[in-house]
Amino acid sequence: MTAADVASSTKISTTLSSLGPKTSWTPLQTDKFEAIWYGDSLNDDACDAIVLYMHGGGFVLGRADSSAEMIVGILSTAKAQHNKTLLGLGLDYKLAPEHKFPSQLHEALAAYEYLTRSGLVASSRIETTREQAFTPSYCGRYGLSVNRDTDTIGADCLSRWAHAYIGTASAKDPMVSPILGDFRGCCPMLIHYGGKEVFEDDIDILCERLKEQQVDVTAVKNPLAPHDTLIMPALYGDMATSGGEIIAAFLAKFA
């Protein structure tokens, strides 16, 4: 995968996600990571929790601002329906192939540590969200043959993304492939996904493994949804809205 491929894919995803209403954000730059504060987050004098968001794209494409409408919508829903004030910080991690594993993990940890020192909320009130539960190295192994005609992601791009991100690391490393991870003792999780996306079977397996490890996991599958419906509400309408409401309720519950 070349830098030109990444730039082209990012442009397409940004264009699609910008079809809806415009939203605002405020850049944040440190010596260890870059991010954006979503919406009018910083205008709130007090908040119940901070949502640290890592955008999807397999660590090879995408930007935090591409998901601005989705995140601002979730934060607004948490306030309107649950009376919880949530701040949203979106991590703009550096992309592969120029920056390979584990660069993005180091940036995510740096962003989390930044928030713990910010004084905005207690560390127990920092909630992390990820648009895509898998890195491309292991995902799609089962679901591709089932849902390849109902999703926009194919085997060829997954293979390119995997090689671009992993580099010389092993796909069997749990830090590369979360489906192989040990999550015992982890905080409660919500996994929201679609029954028509290529990752469906892999996410099913991940949910079962989390339950086997006695993690408090809430799995919600929309049987008709392909991948990434929430970031394109202009295309997916009620399917995107209902998903955002589910996520907002979960975040508000633990805020």
PDB file of C-alpha atoms in Angstrom:
ATOM      1  CA  MET A   1       0.000   0.000   0.000  1.00  0.00           C
ATOM      2  CA  THR A   2       1.469   3.333  -1.065  1.00  0.00           C
ATOM      3  CA  ALA A   3       1.084   6.779   0.455  1.00  0.00           C
ATOM      4  CA  ALA A   4      -0.997   7.712  -2.610  1.00  0.00           C
ATOM      5  CA  ASP A   5      -3.407   4.835  -1.886  1.00  0.00           C
ATOM      6  CA  VAL A   6      -3.809   6.057   1.686  1.00  0.00           C
ATOM      7  CA  ALA A   7      -4.402   9.643   0.578  1.00  0.00           C
ATOM      8  CA  SER A   8      -7.017   8.567  -1.973  1.00  0.00           C
ATOM      9  CA  SER A   9      -8.893   6.336   0.496  1.00  0.00           C
ATOM     10  CA  THR A  10      -8.816   9.032   3.176  1.00  0.00           C
ATOM     11  CA  LYS A  11     -10.227  11.592   0.741  1.00  0.00           C
ATOM     12  CA  ILE A  12     -13.108   9.277  -0.160  1.00  0.00           C
ATOM     13  CA  SER A  13     -14.001   8.488   3.470  1.00  0.00           C
ATOM     14  CA  THR A  14     -13.760  12.152   4.459  1.00  0.00           C
ATOM     15  CA  THR A  15     -16.026  13.182   1.574  1.00  0.00           C
ATOM     16  CA  LEU A  16     -18.665  10.577   2.457  1.00  0.00           C
ATOM     17  CA  SER A  17     -18.681  11.492   6.135  1.00  0.00           C
ATOM     18  CA  SER A  18     -19.012  15.201   5.322  1.00  0.00           C
ATOM     19  CA  LEU A  19     -22.375  14.812   3.576  1.00  0.00           C
ATOM     20  CA  GLY A  20     -24.247  15.741   6.748  1.00  0.00           C
ATOM     21  CA  PRO A  21     -24.295  18.936   8.827  1.00  0.00           C
ATOM     22  CA  LYS A  22     -20.982  20.658   9.516  1.00  0.00           C
ATOM     23  CA  THR A  23     -19.484  20.281  12.963  1.00  0.00           C
ATOM     24  CA  SER A  24     -16.650  22.124  14.661  1.00  0.00           C
ATOM     25  CA  TRP A  25     -13.510  20.957  16.433  1.00  0.00           C
ATOM     26  CA  THR A  26     -10.464  22.393  18.191  1.00  0.00           C
ATOM     27  CA  PRO A  27      -6.969  21.016  17.432  1.00  0.00           C
ATOM     28  CA  LEU A  28      -4.750  19.716  20.241  1.00  0.00           C
ATOM     29  CA  GLN A  29      -1.056  19.121  19.612  1.00  0.00           C
ATOM     30  CA  THR A  30       1.513  17.735  22.049  1.00  0.00           C
ATOM     31  CA  ASP A  31       5.005  16.338  21.586  1.00  0.00           C
ATOM     32  CA  LYS A  32       3.622  12.764  21.724  1.00  0.00           C
ATOM     33  CA  PHE A  33       0.310  12.890  19.867  1.00  0.00           C
ATOM     34  CA  GLU A  34      -2.156  15.048  17.952  1.00  0.00           C
ATOM     35  CA  ALA A  35      -5.907  15.147  18.507  1.00  0.00           C
ATOM     36  CA  ILE A  36      -9.027  17.274  18.242  1.00  0.00           C
ATOM     37  CA  TRP A  37     -11.664  18.300  20.773  1.00  0.00           C
ATOM     38  CA  TYR A  38     -15.078  17.704  19.213  1.00  0.00           C
ATOM     39  CA  GLY A  39     -17.794  20.331  18.979  1.00  0.00           C
ATOM     40  CA  ASP A  40     -18.038  22.869  21.778  1.00  0.00           C
ATOM     41  CA  SER A  41     -16.588  20.470  24.345  1.00  0.00           C
ATOM     42  CA  LEU A  42     -14.127  22.933  25.834  1.00  0.00           C
ATOM     43  CA  ASN A  43     -16.883  25.466  26.544  1.00  0.00           C
ATOM     44  CA  ASP A  44     -18.310  23.229  29.270  1.00  0.00           C
ATOM     45  CA  ASP A  45     -17.239  24.269  32.761  1.00  0.00           C
ATOM     46  CA  ALA A  46     -17.709  20.753  34.108  1.00  0.00           C
ATOM     47  CA  CYS A  47     -18.210  17.335  32.611  1.00  0.00           C
ATOM     48  CA  ASP A  48     -19.224  13.893  33.798  1.00  0.00           C
ATOM     49  CA  ALA A  49     -16.718  11.987  31.656  1.00  0.00           C
ATOM     50  CA  ILE A  50     -14.312  12.287  28.732  1.00  0.00           C
ATOM     51  CA  VAL A  51     -14.641  10.071  25.680  1.00  0.00           C
ATOM     52  CA  LEU A  52     -11.276   9.253  24.085  1.00  0.00           C
ATOM     53  CA  TYR A  53     -12.083   8.223  20.525  1.00  0.00           C
ATOM     54  CA  MET A  54      -9.806   6.325  18.112  1.00  0.00           C
ATOM     55  CA  HIS A  55     -11.072   6.494  14.537  1.00  0.00           C
ATOM     56  CA  GLY A  56     -11.229   3.465  12.263  1.00  0.00           C
ATOM     57  CA  GLY A  57      -9.376   2.719   9.061  1.00  0.00           C
ATOM     58  CA  GLY A  58      -7.088  -0.092  10.123  1.00  0.00           C
ATOM     59  CA  PHE A  59      -4.393   2.392  11.186  1.00  0.00           C
ATOM     60  CA  VAL A  60      -3.711   3.143   7.515  1.00  0.00           C
ATOM     61  CA  LEU A  61      -6.367   5.723   6.626  1.00  0.00           C
ATOM     62  CA  GLY A  62      -8.931   8.095   8.084  1.00  0.00           C
ATOM     63  CA  ARG A  63      -8.803  11.144  10.338  1.00  0.00           C
ATOM     64  CA  ALA A  64     -10.418  12.139  13.594  1.00  0.00           C
ATOM     65  CA  ASP A  65     -12.387  14.932  11.928  1.00  0.00           C
ATOM     66  CA  SER A  66     -13.985  12.421   9.529  1.00  0.00           C
ATOM     67  CA  SER A  67     -16.017  11.136  12.488  1.00  0.00           C
ATOM     68  CA  ALA A  68     -16.885  14.536  13.940  1.00  0.00           C
ATOM     69  CA  GLU A  69     -20.585  14.394  13.095  1.00  0.00           C
ATOM     70  CA  MET A  70     -20.918  10.947  14.659  1.00  0.00           C
ATOM     71  CA  ILE A  71     -19.092  11.804  17.885  1.00  0.00           C
ATOM     72  CA  VAL A  72     -20.792  15.170  18.355  1.00  0.00           C
ATOM     73  CA  GLY A  73     -24.118  13.426  17.780  1.00  0.00           C
ATOM     74  CA  ILE A  74     -23.352  10.819  20.445  1.00  0.00           C
ATOM     75  CA  LEU A  75     -22.246  13.484  22.929  1.00  0.00           C
ATOM     76  CA  SER A  76     -25.390  15.533  22.233  1.00  0.00           C
ATOM     77  CA  THR A  77     -27.604  12.472  22.663  1.00  0.00           C
ATOM     78  CA  ALA A  78     -25.963  11.646  25.999  1.00  0.00           C
ATOM     79  CA  LYS A  79     -26.823  15.159  27.165  1.00  0.00           C
ATOM     80  CA  ALA A  80     -30.348  15.320  25.747  1.00  0.00           C
ATOM     81  CA  GLN A  81     -31.505  11.812  26.700  1.00  0.00           C
ATOM     82  CA  HIS A  82     -29.435  11.073  29.813  1.00  0.00           C
ATOM     83  CA  ASN A  83     -28.426  14.505  31.170  1.00  0.00           C
ATOM     84  CA  LYS A  84     -24.729  13.587  31.037  1.00  0.00           C
ATOM     85  CA  THR A  85     -22.113  16.075  29.869  1.00  0.00           C
ATOM     86  CA  LEU A  86     -19.376  14.252  27.970  1.00  0.00           C
ATOM     87  CA  LEU A  87     -16.289  15.790  26.404  1.00  0.00           C
ATOM     88  CA  GLY A  88     -14.912  14.167  23.254  1.00  0.00           C
ATOM     89  CA  LEU A  89     -11.239  13.952  22.291  1.00  0.00           C
ATOM     90  CA  GLY A  90     -10.401  12.297  18.961  1.00  0.00           C
ATOM     91  CA  LEU A  91      -6.896  10.913  18.501  1.00  0.00           C
ATOM     92  CA  ASP A  92      -5.261  11.679  15.146  1.00  0.00           C
ATOM     93  CA  TYR A  93      -2.664   8.934  15.247  1.00  0.00           C
ATOM     94  CA  LYS A  94       0.031   8.725  12.586  1.00  0.00           C
ATOM     95  CA  LEU A  95      -0.775   6.345   9.753  1.00  0.00           C
ATOM     96  CA  ALA A  96       0.899   3.317   8.228  1.00  0.00           C
ATOM     97  CA  PRO A  97       2.835   2.524   6.096  1.00  0.00           C
ATOM     98  CA  GLU A  98       5.049   5.421   7.199  1.00  0.00           C
ATOM     99  CA  HIS A  99       4.281   4.695  10.856  1.00  0.00           C
ATOM    100  CA  LYS A 100       3.877   1.007  11.645  1.00  0.00           C
ATOM    101  CA  PHE A 101       2.880  -1.010  14.721  1.00  0.00           C
ATOM    102  CA  PRO A 102       3.206  -0.197  17.608  1.00  0.00           C
ATOM    103  CA  SER A 103       3.391   3.548  16.891  1.00  0.00           C
ATOM    104  CA  GLN A 104      -0.381   4.063  17.113  1.00  0.00           C
ATOM    105  CA  LEU A 105      -0.635   2.167  20.411  1.00  0.00           C
ATOM    106  CA  HIS A 106       2.005   4.431  21.944  1.00  0.00           C
ATOM    107  CA  GLU A 107       0.063   7.494  20.803  1.00  0.00           C
ATOM    108  CA  ALA A 108      -3.180   6.128  22.262  1.00  0.00           C
ATOM    109  CA  LEU A 109      -1.498   5.510  25.611  1.00  0.00           C
ATOM    110  CA  ALA A 110       0.035   8.994  25.544  1.00  0.00           C
ATOM    111  CA  ALA A 111      -3.395  10.531  24.911  1.00  0.00           C
ATOM    112  CA  TYR A 112      -4.919   8.566  27.786  1.00  0.00           C
ATOM    113  CA  GLU A 113      -2.111   9.613  30.128  1.00  0.00           C
ATOM    114  CA  TYR A 114      -2.570  13.218  29.021  1.00  0.00           C
ATOM    115  CA  LEU A 115      -6.230  13.084  30.014  1.00  0.00           C
ATOM    116  CA  THR A 116      -5.438  11.513  33.395  1.00  0.00           C
ATOM    117  CA  ARG A 117      -3.188  14.499  34.125  1.00  0.00           C
ATOM    118  CA  SER A 118      -5.558  17.107  32.704  1.00  0.00           C
ATOM    119  CA  GLY A 119      -7.610  17.474  35.877  1.00  0.00           C
ATOM    120  CA  LEU A 120     -10.830  17.628  33.854  1.00  0.00           C
ATOM    121  CA  VAL A 121     -12.155  14.375  35.314  1.00  0.00           C
ATOM    122  CA  ALA A 122     -10.947  11.501  37.467  1.00  0.00           C
ATOM    123  CA  SER A 123      -9.167   8.729  35.572  1.00  0.00           C
ATOM    124  CA  SER A 124     -12.136   6.439  36.260  1.00  0.00           C
ATOM    125  CA  ARG A 125     -14.267   8.812  34.164  1.00  0.00           C
ATOM    126  CA  ILE A 126     -12.252   8.427  30.961  1.00  0.00           C
ATOM    127  CA  GLU A 127     -14.132   6.232  28.484  1.00  0.00           C
ATOM    128  CA  THR A 128     -12.390   4.909  25.376  1.00  0.00           C
ATOM    129  CA  THR A 129     -14.143   4.208  22.098  1.00  0.00           C
ATOM    130  CA  ARG A 130     -12.867   2.653  18.887  1.00  0.00           C
ATOM    131  CA  GLU A 131     -14.667   2.708  15.565  1.00  0.00           C
ATOM    132  CA  GLN A 132     -13.213  -0.629  14.530  1.00  0.00           C
ATOM    133  CA  ALA A 133     -12.603  -3.447  16.970  1.00  0.00           C
ATOM    134  CA  PHE A 134      -9.959  -5.153  14.858  1.00  0.00           C
ATOM    135  CA  THR A 135      -6.726  -4.302  13.170  1.00  0.00           C
ATOM    136  CA  PRO A 136      -6.756  -5.617   9.612  1.00  0.00           C
ATOM    137  CA  SER A 137      -4.270  -8.389  10.260  1.00  0.00           C
ATOM    138  CA  TYR A 138      -6.737 -10.893  11.659  1.00  0.00           C
ATOM    139  CA  CYS A 139     -10.174  -9.523  10.911  1.00  0.00           C
ATOM    140  CA  GLY A 140     -12.299 -10.748   8.033  1.00  0.00           C
ATOM    141  CA  ARG A 141     -10.896 -14.261   8.259  1.00  0.00           C
ATOM    142  CA  TYR A 142     -14.333 -15.808   8.572  1.00  0.00           C
ATOM    143  CA  GLY A 143     -16.821 -13.141   7.535  1.00  0.00           C
ATOM    144  CA  LEU A 144     -15.419 -12.283   4.110  1.00  0.00           C
ATOM    145  CA  SER A 145     -17.023 -15.230   2.344  1.00  0.00           C
ATOM    146  CA  VAL A 146     -20.373 -14.601   4.039  1.00  0.00           C
ATOM    147  CA  ASN A 147     -20.790 -10.826   3.725  1.00  0.00           C
ATOM    148  CA  ARG A 148     -18.472  -9.850   0.899  1.00  0.00           C
ATOM    149  CA  ASP A 149     -21.460  -8.808  -1.247  1.00  0.00           C
ATOM    150  CA  THR A 150     -23.050  -6.620   1.441  1.00  0.00           C
ATOM    151  CA  ASP A 151     -20.082  -4.535   2.594  1.00  0.00           C
ATOM    152  CA  THR A 152     -17.641  -2.109   1.022  1.00  0.00           C
ATOM    153  CA  ILE A 153     -14.495  -3.769   2.393  1.00  0.00           C
ATOM    154  CA  GLY A 154     -12.851  -6.633   0.507  1.00  0.00           C
ATOM    155  CA  ALA A 155     -10.081  -9.158   1.016  1.00  0.00           C
ATOM    156  CA  ASP A 156      -7.588  -7.324  -1.179  1.00  0.00           C
ATOM    157  CA  CYS A 157      -7.662  -4.104   0.818  1.00  0.00           C
ATOM    158  CA  LEU A 158      -7.514  -5.994   4.123  1.00  0.00           C
ATOM    159  CA  SER A 159      -4.366  -7.779   3.005  1.00  0.00           C
ATOM    160  CA  ARG A 160      -2.727  -4.512   1.953  1.00  0.00           C
ATOM    161  CA  TRP A 161      -3.710  -2.808   5.198  1.00  0.00           C
ATOM    162  CA  ALA A 162      -2.343  -5.681   7.239  1.00  0.00           C
ATOM    163  CA  HIS A 163       1.075  -5.625   5.608  1.00  0.00           C
ATOM    164  CA  ALA A 164       1.208  -1.822   5.764  1.00  0.00           C
ATOM    165  CA  TYR A 165       0.474  -1.756   9.502  1.00  0.00           C
ATOM    166  CA  ILE A 166       2.166  -4.881  10.869  1.00  0.00           C
ATOM    167  CA  GLY A 167       5.515  -4.585   9.134  1.00  0.00           C
ATOM    168  CA  THR A 168       7.821  -7.203  10.656  1.00  0.00           C
ATOM    169  CA  ALA A 169       5.574  -7.931  13.659  1.00  0.00           C
ATOM    170  CA  SER A 170       3.538 -11.126  14.002  1.00  0.00           C
ATOM    171  CA  ALA A 171      -0.191 -11.258  13.311  1.00  0.00           C
ATOM    172  CA  LYS A 172      -0.394 -13.651  16.269  1.00  0.00           C
ATOM    173  CA  ASP A 173       0.740 -10.947  18.683  1.00  0.00           C
ATOM    174  CA  PRO A 174      -2.317 -10.088  20.850  1.00  0.00           C
ATOM    175  CA  MET A 175      -1.297  -6.424  20.657  1.00  0.00           C
ATOM    176  CA  VAL A 176      -1.768  -6.696  16.886  1.00  0.00           C
ATOM    177  CA  SER A 177      -4.853  -8.938  16.846  1.00  0.00           C
ATOM    178  CA  PRO A 178      -7.262  -8.175  19.729  1.00  0.00           C
ATOM    179  CA  ILE A 179      -9.202 -11.372  19.051  1.00  0.00           C
ATOM    180  CA  LEU A 180      -6.213 -13.191  20.585  1.00  0.00           C
ATOM    181  CA  GLY A 181      -5.993 -10.913  23.623  1.00  0.00           C
ATOM    182  CA  ASP A 182      -6.425 -11.547  27.335  1.00  0.00           C
ATOM    183  CA  PHE A 183      -9.024  -9.077  28.622  1.00  0.00           C
ATOM    184  CA  ARG A 184      -9.590 -10.551  32.078  1.00  0.00           C
ATOM    185  CA  GLY A 185     -10.161  -7.768  34.592  1.00  0.00           C
ATOM    186  CA  CYS A 186     -11.102  -5.281  31.882  1.00  0.00           C
ATOM    187  CA  CYS A 187     -13.785  -2.643  32.382  1.00  0.00           C
ATOM    188  CA  PRO A 188     -17.308  -3.112  30.936  1.00  0.00           C
ATOM    189  CA  MET A 189     -17.467  -3.040  27.132  1.00  0.00           C
ATOM    190  CA  LEU A 190     -20.062  -2.309  24.482  1.00  0.00           C
ATOM    191  CA  ILE A 191     -19.501  -3.860  21.051  1.00  0.00           C
ATOM    192  CA  HIS A 192     -21.891  -2.483  18.432  1.00  0.00           C
ATOM    193  CA  TYR A 193     -21.691  -3.970  14.946  1.00  0.00           C
ATOM    194  CA  GLY A 194     -23.623  -5.087  11.888  1.00  0.00           C
ATOM    195  CA  GLY A 195     -24.857  -8.420  10.624  1.00  0.00           C
ATOM    196  CA  LYS A 196     -23.928  -7.515   7.043  1.00  0.00           C
ATOM    197  CA  GLU A 197     -20.322  -6.444   7.580  1.00  0.00           C
ATOM    198  CA  VAL A 198     -17.286  -8.513   6.685  1.00  0.00           C
ATOM    199  CA  PHE A 199     -16.084  -8.514  10.289  1.00  0.00           C
ATOM    200  CA  GLU A 200     -19.291 -10.073  11.658  1.00  0.00           C
ATOM    201  CA  ASP A 201     -18.008 -13.586  12.383  1.00  0.00           C
ATOM    202  CA  ASP A 202     -14.769 -12.306  13.887  1.00  0.00           C
ATOM    203  CA  ILE A 203     -16.649  -9.947  16.180  1.00  0.00           C
ATOM    204  CA  ASP A 204     -18.969 -12.794  17.183  1.00  0.00           C
ATOM    205  CA  ILE A 205     -15.887 -14.797  18.186  1.00  0.00           C
ATOM    206  CA  LEU A 206     -14.392 -11.852  20.072  1.00  0.00           C
ATOM    207  CA  CYS A 207     -17.634 -11.390  22.029  1.00  0.00           C
ATOM    208  CA  GLU A 208     -17.644 -15.059  23.003  1.00  0.00           C
ATOM    209  CA  ARG A 209     -14.015 -14.935  24.115  1.00  0.00           C
ATOM    210  CA  LEU A 210     -14.683 -11.850  26.210  1.00  0.00           C
ATOM    211  CA  LYS A 211     -17.559 -13.642  27.913  1.00  0.00           C
ATOM    212  CA  GLU A 212     -15.342 -16.679  28.503  1.00  0.00           C
ATOM    213  CA  GLN A 213     -12.858 -14.332  30.179  1.00  0.00           C
ATOM    214  CA  GLN A 214     -15.729 -13.027  32.352  1.00  0.00           C
ATOM    215  CA  VAL A 215     -15.637  -9.533  30.905  1.00  0.00           C
ATOM    216  CA  ASP A 216     -18.857  -7.552  31.318  1.00  0.00           C
ATOM    217  CA  VAL A 217     -19.539  -7.176  27.583  1.00  0.00           C
ATOM    218  CA  THR A 218     -22.729  -5.914  25.953  1.00  0.00           C
ATOM    219  CA  ALA A 219     -22.929  -7.041  22.324  1.00  0.00           C
ATOM    220  CA  VAL A 220     -25.454  -5.315  20.065  1.00  0.00           C
ATOM    221  CA  LYS A 221     -25.727  -6.464  16.450  1.00  0.00           C
ATOM    222  CA  ASN A 222     -27.946  -4.709  13.923  1.00  0.00           C
ATOM    223  CA  PRO A 223     -28.740  -7.607  11.571  1.00  0.00           C
ATOM    224  CA  LEU A 224     -29.062  -5.401   8.466  1.00  0.00           C
ATOM    225  CA  ALA A 225     -26.108  -3.069   9.019  1.00  0.00           C
ATOM    226  CA  PRO A 226     -22.865  -3.116   7.011  1.00  0.00           C
ATOM    227  CA  HIS A 227     -19.621  -1.659   8.352  1.00  0.00           C
ATOM    228  CA  ASP A 228     -19.349   1.994   9.440  1.00  0.00           C
ATOM    229  CA  THR A 229     -23.014   2.979   9.329  1.00  0.00           C
ATOM    230  CA  LEU A 230     -22.674   5.416  12.228  1.00  0.00           C
ATOM    231  CA  ILE A 231     -20.178   7.738  10.551  1.00  0.00           C
ATOM    232  CA  MET A 232     -22.480   8.269   7.547  1.00  0.00           C
ATOM    233  CA  PRO A 233     -25.934   9.162   8.923  1.00  0.00           C
ATOM    234  CA  ALA A 234     -26.800  10.959   5.683  1.00  0.00           C
ATOM    235  CA  LEU A 235     -26.682   7.574   3.937  1.00  0.00           C
ATOM    236  CA  TYR A 236     -27.943   5.232   6.657  1.00  0.00           C
ATOM    237  CA  GLY A 237     -30.550   7.376   8.417  1.00  0.00           C
ATOM    238  CA  ASP A 238     -32.347   5.635  11.297  1.00  0.00           C
ATOM    239  CA  MET A 239     -29.823   2.793  11.278  1.00  0.00           C
ATOM    240  CA  ALA A 240     -27.075   5.281  12.166  1.00  0.00           C
ATOM    241  CA  THR A 241     -29.255   7.225  14.613  1.00  0.00           C
ATOM    242  CA  SER A 242     -30.325   4.169  16.598  1.00  0.00           C
ATOM    243  CA  GLY A 243     -26.723   2.980  16.839  1.00  0.00           C
ATOM    244  CA  GLY A 244     -25.637   6.358  18.161  1.00  0.00           C
ATOM    245  CA  GLU A 245     -28.380   6.260  20.792  1.00  0.00           C
ATOM    246  CA  ILE A 246     -27.218   2.834  21.998  1.00  0.00           C
ATOM    247  CA  ILE A 247     -23.630   4.033  22.341  1.00  0.00           C
ATOM    248  CA  ALA A 248     -24.678   7.271  24.052  1.00  0.00           C
ATOM    249  CA  ALA A 249     -26.744   5.334  26.602  1.00  0.00           C
ATOM    250  CA  PHE A 250     -23.819   3.039  27.390  1.00  0.00           C
ATOM    251  CA  LEU A 251     -21.356   5.913  27.814  1.00  0.00           C
ATOM    252  CA  ALA A 252     -23.830   7.838  29.977  1.00  0.00           C
ATOM    253  CA  LYS A 253     -24.387   4.789  32.184  1.00  0.00           C
ATOM    254  CA  PHE A 254     -20.754   4.772  33.272  1.00  0.00           C
ATOM    255  CA  ALA A 255     -20.184   8.542  33.276  1.00  0.00           C
TER     256      ALA A 255
END
